[in-house]
Short mmCIF file of C-alpha atoms and ligand atoms in Angstrom, two decimals:
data_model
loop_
_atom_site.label_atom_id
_atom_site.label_comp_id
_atom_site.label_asym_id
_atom_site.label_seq_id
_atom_site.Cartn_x
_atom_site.Cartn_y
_atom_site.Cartn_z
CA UNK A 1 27.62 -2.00 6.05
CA UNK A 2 24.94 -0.63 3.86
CA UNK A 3 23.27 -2.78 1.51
CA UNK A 4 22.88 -2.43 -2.10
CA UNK A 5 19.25 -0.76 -3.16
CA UNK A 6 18.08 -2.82 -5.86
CA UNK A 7 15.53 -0.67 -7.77
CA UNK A 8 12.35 -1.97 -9.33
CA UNK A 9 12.15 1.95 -10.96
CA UNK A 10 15.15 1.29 -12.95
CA UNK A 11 14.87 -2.24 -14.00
CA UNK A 12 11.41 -1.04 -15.24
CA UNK A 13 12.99 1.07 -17.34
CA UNK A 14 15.43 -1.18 -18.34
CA UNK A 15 12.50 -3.78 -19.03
CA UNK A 16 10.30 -1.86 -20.80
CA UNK A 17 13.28 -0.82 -23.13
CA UNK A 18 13.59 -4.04 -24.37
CA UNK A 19 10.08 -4.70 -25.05
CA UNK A 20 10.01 -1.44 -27.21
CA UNK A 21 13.15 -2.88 -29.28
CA UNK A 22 10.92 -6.32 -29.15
CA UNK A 23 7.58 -4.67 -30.24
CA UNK A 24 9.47 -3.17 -33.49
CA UNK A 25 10.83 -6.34 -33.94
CA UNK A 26 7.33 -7.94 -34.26
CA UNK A 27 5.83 -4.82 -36.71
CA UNK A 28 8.69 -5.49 -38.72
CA UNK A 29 8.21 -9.05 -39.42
CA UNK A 30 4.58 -9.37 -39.21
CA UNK A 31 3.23 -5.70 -39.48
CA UNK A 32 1.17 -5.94 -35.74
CA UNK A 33 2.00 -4.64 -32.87
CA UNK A 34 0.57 -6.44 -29.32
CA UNK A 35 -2.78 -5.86 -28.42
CA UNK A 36 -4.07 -5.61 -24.74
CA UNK A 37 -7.14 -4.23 -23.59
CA UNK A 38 -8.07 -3.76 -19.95
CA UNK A 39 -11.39 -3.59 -18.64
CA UNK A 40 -12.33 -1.20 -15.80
CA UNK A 41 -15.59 -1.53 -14.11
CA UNK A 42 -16.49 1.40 -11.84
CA UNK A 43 -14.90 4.05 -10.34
CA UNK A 44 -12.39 2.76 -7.55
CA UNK A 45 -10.06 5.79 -7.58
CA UNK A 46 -7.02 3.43 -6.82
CA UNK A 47 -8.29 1.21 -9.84
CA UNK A 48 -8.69 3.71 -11.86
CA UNK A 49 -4.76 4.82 -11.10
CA UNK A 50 -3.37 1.43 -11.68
CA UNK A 51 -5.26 1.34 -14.78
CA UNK A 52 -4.30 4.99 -15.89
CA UNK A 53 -0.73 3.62 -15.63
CA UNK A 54 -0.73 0.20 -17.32
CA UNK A 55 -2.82 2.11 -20.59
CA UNK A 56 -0.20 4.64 -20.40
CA UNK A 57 3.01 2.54 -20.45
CA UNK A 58 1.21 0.06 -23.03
CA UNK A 59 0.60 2.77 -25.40
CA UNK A 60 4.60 4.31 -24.71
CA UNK A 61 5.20 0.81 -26.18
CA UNK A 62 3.25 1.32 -29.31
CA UNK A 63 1.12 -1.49 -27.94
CA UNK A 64 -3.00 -1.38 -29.43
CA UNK A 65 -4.55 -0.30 -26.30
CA UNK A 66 -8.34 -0.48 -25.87
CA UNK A 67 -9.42 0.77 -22.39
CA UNK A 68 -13.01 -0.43 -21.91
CA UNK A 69 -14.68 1.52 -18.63
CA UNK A 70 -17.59 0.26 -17.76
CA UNK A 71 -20.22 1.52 -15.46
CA UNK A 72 -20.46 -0.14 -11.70
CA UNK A 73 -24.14 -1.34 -12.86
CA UNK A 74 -23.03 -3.89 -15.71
CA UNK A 75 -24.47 -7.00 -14.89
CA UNK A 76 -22.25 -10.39 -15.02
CA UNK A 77 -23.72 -11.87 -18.07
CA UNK A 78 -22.76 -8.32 -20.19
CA UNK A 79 -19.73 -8.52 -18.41
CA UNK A 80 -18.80 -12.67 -19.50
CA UNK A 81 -20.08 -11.80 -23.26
CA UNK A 82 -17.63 -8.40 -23.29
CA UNK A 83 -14.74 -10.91 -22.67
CA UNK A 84 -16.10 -13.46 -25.11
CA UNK A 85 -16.21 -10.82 -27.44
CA UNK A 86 -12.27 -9.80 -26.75
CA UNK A 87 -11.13 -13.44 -26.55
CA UNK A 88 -12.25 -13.55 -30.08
CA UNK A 89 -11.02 -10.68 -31.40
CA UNK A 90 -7.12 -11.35 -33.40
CA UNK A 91 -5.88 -8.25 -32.95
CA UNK A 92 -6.44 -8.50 -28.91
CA UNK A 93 -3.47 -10.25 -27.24
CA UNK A 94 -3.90 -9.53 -23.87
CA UNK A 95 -7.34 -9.10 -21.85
CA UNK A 96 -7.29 -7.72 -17.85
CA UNK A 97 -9.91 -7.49 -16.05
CA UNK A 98 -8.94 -4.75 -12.95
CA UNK A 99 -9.74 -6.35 -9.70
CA UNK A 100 -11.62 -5.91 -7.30
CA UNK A 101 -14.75 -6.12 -9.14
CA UNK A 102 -18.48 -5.10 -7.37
CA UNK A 103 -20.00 -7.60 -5.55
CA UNK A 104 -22.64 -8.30 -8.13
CA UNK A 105 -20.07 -10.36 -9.98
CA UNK A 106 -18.42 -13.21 -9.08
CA UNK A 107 -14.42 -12.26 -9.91
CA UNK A 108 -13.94 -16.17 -10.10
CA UNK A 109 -16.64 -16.42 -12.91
CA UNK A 110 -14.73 -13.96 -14.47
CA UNK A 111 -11.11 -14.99 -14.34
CA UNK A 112 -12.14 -18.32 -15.62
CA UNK A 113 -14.04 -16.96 -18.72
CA UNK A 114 -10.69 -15.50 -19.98
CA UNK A 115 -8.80 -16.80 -22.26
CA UNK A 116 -5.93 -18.85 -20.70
CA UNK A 117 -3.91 -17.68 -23.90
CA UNK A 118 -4.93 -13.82 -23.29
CA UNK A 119 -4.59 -14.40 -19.13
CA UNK A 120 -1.77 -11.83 -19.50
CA UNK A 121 -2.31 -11.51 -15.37
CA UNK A 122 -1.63 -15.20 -15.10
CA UNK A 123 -4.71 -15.79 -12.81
CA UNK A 124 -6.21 -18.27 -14.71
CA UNK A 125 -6.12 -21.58 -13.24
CA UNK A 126 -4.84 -23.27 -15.85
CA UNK A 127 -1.75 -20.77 -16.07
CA UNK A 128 -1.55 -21.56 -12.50
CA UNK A 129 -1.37 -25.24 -13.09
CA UNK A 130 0.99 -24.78 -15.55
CA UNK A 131 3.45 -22.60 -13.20
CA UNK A 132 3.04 -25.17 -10.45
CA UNK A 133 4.32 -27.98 -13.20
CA UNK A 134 6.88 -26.00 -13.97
CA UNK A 135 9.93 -26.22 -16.76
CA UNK A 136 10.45 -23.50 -20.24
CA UNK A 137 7.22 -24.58 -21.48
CA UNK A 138 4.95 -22.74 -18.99
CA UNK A 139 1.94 -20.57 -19.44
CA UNK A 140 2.17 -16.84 -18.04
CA UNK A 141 3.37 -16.41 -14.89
CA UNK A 142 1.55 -14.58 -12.59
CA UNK A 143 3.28 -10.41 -12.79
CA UNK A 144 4.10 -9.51 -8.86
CA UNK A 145 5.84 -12.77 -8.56
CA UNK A 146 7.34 -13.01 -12.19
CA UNK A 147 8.47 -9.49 -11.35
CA UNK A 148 10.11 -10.29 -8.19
CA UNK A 149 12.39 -13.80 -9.63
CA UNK A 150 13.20 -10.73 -11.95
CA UNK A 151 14.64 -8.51 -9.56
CA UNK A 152 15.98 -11.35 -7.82
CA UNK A 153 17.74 -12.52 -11.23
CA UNK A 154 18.71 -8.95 -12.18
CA UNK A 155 20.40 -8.01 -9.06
CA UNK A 156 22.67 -11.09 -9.40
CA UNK A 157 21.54 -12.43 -6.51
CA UNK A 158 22.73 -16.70 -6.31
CA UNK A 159 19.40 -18.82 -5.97
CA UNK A 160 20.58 -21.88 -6.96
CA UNK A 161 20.83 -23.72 -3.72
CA UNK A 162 19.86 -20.56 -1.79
CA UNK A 163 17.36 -20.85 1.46
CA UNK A 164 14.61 -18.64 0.48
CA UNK A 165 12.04 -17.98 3.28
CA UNK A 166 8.63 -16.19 1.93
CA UNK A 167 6.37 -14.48 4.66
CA UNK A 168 2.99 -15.00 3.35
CA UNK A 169 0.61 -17.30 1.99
CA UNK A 170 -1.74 -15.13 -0.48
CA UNK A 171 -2.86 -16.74 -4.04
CA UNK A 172 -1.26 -13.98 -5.86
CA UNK A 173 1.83 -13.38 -3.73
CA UNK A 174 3.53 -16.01 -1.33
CA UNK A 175 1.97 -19.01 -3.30
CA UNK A 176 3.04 -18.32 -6.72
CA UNK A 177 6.45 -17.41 -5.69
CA UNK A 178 7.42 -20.45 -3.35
CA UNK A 179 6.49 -22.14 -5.85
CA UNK A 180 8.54 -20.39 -8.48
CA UNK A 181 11.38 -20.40 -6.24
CA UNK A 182 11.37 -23.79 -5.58
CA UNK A 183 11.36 -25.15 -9.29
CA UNK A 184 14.05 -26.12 -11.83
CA UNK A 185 15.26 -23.33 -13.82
CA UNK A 186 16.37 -19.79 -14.01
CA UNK A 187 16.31 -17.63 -11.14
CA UNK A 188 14.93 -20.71 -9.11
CA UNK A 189 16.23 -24.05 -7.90
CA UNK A 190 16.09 -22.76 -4.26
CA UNK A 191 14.84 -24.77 -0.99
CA UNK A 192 11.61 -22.85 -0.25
CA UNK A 193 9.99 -22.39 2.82
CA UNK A 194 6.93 -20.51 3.58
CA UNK A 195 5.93 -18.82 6.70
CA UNK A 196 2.60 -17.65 7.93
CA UNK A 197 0.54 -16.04 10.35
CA UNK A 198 0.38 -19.29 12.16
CA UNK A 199 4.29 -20.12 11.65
CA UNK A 200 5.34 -20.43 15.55
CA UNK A 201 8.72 -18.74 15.46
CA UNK A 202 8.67 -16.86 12.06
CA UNK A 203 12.41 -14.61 13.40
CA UNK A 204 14.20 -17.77 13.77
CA UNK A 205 12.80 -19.26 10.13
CA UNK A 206 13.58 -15.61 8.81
CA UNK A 207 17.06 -15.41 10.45
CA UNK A 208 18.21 -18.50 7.96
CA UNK A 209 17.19 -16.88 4.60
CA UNK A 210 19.78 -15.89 1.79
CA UNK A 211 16.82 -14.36 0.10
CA UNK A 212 13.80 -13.19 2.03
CA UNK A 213 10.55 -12.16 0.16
CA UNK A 214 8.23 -10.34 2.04
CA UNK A 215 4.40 -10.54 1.37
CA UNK A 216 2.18 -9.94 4.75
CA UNK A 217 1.58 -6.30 4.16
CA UNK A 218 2.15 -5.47 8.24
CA UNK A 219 4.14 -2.47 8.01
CA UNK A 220 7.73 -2.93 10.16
CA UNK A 221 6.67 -6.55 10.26
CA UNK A 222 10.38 -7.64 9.77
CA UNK A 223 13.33 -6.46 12.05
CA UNK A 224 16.78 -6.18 11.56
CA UNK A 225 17.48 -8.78 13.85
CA UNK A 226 15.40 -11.47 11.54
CA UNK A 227 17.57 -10.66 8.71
CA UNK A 228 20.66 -12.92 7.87
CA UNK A 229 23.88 -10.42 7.59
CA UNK A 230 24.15 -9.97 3.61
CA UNK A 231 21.00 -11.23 2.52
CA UNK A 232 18.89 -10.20 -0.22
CA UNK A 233 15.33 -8.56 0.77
CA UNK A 234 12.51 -8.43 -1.43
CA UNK A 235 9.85 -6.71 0.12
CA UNK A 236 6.69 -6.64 -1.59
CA UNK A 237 4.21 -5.16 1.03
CA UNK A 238 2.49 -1.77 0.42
CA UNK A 239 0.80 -0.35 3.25
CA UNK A 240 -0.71 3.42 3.49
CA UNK A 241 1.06 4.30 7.07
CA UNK A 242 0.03 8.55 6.82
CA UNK A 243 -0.56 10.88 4.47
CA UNK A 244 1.61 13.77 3.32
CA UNK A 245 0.94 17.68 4.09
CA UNK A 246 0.41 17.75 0.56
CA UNK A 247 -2.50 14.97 0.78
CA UNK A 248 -0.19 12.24 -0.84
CA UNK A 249 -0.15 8.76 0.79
CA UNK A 250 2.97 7.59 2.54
CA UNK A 251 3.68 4.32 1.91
CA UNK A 252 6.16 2.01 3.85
CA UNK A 253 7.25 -1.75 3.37
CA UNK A 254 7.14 -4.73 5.42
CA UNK A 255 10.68 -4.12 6.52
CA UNK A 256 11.73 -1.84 8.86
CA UNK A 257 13.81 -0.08 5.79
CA UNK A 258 16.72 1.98 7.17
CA UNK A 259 17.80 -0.22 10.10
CA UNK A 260 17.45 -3.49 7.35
CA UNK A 261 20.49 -0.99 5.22
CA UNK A 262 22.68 -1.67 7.91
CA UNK A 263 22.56 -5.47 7.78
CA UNK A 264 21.11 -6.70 4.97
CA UNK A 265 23.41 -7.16 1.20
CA UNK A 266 20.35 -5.96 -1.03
CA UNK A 267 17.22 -4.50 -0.71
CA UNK A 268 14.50 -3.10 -2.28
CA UNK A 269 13.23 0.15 -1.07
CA UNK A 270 9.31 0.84 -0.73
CA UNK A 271 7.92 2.66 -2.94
CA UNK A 272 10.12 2.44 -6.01
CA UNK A 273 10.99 -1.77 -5.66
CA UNK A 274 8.55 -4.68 -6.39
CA UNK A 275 5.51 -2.14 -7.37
CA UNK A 276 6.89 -1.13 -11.29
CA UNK A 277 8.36 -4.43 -11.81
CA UNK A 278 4.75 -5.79 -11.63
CA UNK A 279 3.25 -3.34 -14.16
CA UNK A 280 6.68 -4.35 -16.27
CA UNK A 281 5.84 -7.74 -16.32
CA UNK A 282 2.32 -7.41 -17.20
CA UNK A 283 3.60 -5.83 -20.38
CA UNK A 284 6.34 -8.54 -21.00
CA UNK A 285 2.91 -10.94 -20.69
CA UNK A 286 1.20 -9.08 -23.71
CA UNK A 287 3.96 -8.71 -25.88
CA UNK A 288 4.66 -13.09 -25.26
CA UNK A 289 1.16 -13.63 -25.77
CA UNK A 290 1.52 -11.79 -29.55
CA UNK A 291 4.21 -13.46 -30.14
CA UNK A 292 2.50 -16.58 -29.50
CA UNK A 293 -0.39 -15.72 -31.47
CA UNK A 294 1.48 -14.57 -34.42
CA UNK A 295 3.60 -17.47 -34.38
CA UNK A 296 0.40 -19.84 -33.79
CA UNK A 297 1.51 -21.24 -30.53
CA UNK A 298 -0.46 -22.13 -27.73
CA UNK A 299 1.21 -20.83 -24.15
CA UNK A 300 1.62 -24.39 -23.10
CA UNK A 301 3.88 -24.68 -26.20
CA UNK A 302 5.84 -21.52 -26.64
CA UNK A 303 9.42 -21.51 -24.86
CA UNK A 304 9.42 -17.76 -23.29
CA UNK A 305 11.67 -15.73 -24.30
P1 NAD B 401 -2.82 -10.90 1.79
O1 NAD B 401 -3.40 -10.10 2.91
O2 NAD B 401 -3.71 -11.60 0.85
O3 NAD B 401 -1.82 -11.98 2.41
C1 NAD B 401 -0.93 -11.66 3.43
C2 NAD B 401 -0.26 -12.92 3.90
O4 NAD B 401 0.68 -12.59 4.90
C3 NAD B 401 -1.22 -13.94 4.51
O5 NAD B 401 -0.99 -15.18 3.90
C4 NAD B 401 -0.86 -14.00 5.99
O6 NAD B 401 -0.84 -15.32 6.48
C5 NAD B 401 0.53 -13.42 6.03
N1 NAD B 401 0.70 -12.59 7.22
C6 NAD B 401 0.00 -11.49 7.56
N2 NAD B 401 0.42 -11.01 8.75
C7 NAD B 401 1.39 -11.82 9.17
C8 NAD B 401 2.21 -11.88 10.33
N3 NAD B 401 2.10 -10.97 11.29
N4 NAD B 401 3.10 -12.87 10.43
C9 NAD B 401 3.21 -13.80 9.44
N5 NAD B 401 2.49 -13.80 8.33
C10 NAD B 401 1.58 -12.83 8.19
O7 NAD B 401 -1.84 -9.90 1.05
P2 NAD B 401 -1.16 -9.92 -0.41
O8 NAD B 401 -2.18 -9.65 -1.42
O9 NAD B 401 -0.26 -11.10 -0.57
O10 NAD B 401 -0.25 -8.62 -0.27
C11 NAD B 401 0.76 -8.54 0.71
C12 NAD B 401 1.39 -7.16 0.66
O11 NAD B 401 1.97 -6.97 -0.62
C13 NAD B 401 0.38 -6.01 0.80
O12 NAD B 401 0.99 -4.95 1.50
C14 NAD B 401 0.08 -5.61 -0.61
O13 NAD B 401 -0.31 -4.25 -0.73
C15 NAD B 401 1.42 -5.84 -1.26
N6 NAD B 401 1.35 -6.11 -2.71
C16 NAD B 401 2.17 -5.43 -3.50
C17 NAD B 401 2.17 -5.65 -4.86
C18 NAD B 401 3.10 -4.87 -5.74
O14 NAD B 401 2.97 -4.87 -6.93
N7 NAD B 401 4.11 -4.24 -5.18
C19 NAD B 401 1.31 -6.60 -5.41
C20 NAD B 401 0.49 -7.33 -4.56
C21 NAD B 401 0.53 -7.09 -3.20
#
């Protein structure tokens, strides 16, 4: 048996596709397009990559794209007033602020200063609160997890009723999507459980999964054996295991990839699976958040489309 590759690279595509059809949609009717600015402080060569690619796939959208670099030495006061000064502005829909930030400034002060309206990386905590209450009328999810129930949903994968097992316990990862798993709705009504460094026998948990989501970023972490004949396999991690004669990283999964082929029913390869759904979602975030704002709804109040 070899299982089915579900690929993150093409239902990127696919995603971003209908955004573009949405995004004309929205200059027709109301003459704006979304807005999204993202905020880089410093030089971190592997922000200043992710950033590179979320201004470039905004502005392949048509999207108003302001990207704000800032030096390393901005202090957190210039820093809050910058975002006051986008959570004001109309024609802004979307405000991220690339993490990790220097140690100067306290990322926490900063999250919470941003609009929960504009939180377009859902790591506000009231677009937390409203993902953990759940039901159409939510606030934006948070993108790695929205973009795995994606790939989850996309790949036809049952979850209604499914055992889902998540390995990992991070805020932005294994949190968010036990918790998305485990609600009412689309892509969800599963019976969660969530493993951990400190889970005693995490093969014999990971043996019962239909779906298994994979956050611990321990390359090989998960063996064939732990896998459930036809299951699906989400794995999320991203871990730097050599680098290339050419000087590019090589980057493997969680999962022990080829042997998890033979048993699993779908899988998503690493690189090329969770990463672009993330970025994908991000930009299904902004264009929402216009919509809301054109529409004069509040997140709380706006049923997603
Ligand atoms: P994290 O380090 O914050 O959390 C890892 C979690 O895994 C912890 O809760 C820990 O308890 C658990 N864990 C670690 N080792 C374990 C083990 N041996 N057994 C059981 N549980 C174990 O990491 P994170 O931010 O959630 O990221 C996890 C992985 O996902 C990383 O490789 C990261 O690079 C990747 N990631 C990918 C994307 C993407 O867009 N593709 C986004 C975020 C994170």
């Amino acid at each position: 048996m070899s299982a089915e590759i579900i690929s993150g690279t093409e239902m990127r595509a696919a995603i971003l596709e209908e955004l573009a059809s949405e995004v004309e949609a929205m200059k027709a009717k109301y003459g704006k397009v979304p807005g999204l600015v993202t905020i880089l402080v410093g030089e971190n060569p592997a922000s200043v990559s992710y950033v590179t690619l979320k201004v470039k796939t905004a502005l392949k959208l048509g999207f108003h794209e302001i990207q704000d670099n800032q030096p390393e030495s901005i202090t957190e006061e210039a820093l809050l007033d910058l975002i006051e000064q986008y959570n004001q502005d109309p024609n802004i829909h979307g405000i991220l602020v690339q993490l990790p930030l220097p140690k100067h400034i306290s990322e926490e002060k900063i999250i919470y200063a941003i609009d929960p309206d504009k939180d377009v990386d859902g790591f506000h905590p009231v677009n937390l609160g409203r993902m953990v209450i759940g039901g159409e009328d939510g606030g934006f999810l948070p993108c790695t997890p929205a973009g795995i129930q994606e790939m989850i949903v996309r790949s036809g994968t049952e979850t209604s009723g499914a055992e889902v097992v998540v390995v990992g316990r991070s805020n932005i990862v294994g949190k968010p999507i036990a918790i998305m798993m485990g609600q009412k709705g689309r892509g969800a009504n599963s019976t969660v459980t969530m493993v951990h460094t400190r889970t005693r026998d995490l093969a014999e948990h990971c043996r019962r999964a239909d779906i298994l989501i994979v956050a611990a970023g321990v390359p090989g972490l998960v063996k064939p054996d732990w896998i459930k004949p036809g299951a699906t396999v989400i794995d999320v991690g991203v871990n730097r295991v050599g680098t290339s004669s050419t000087g590019k990283a090589i980057l493997s999964g969680d999962v022990d990839f080829a042997e998890a082929c033979k048993v699993a029913g779908k899988i998503t390869p690493v690189p090329g699976g969770v990463g672009p759904m993330t970025i994908a979602l991000l930009m299904k975030n902004t264009v929402r958040s216009a919509w809301m704002a054109l529409e004069n709804k509040s997140s709380a109040a706006y049923v997603c489309r």
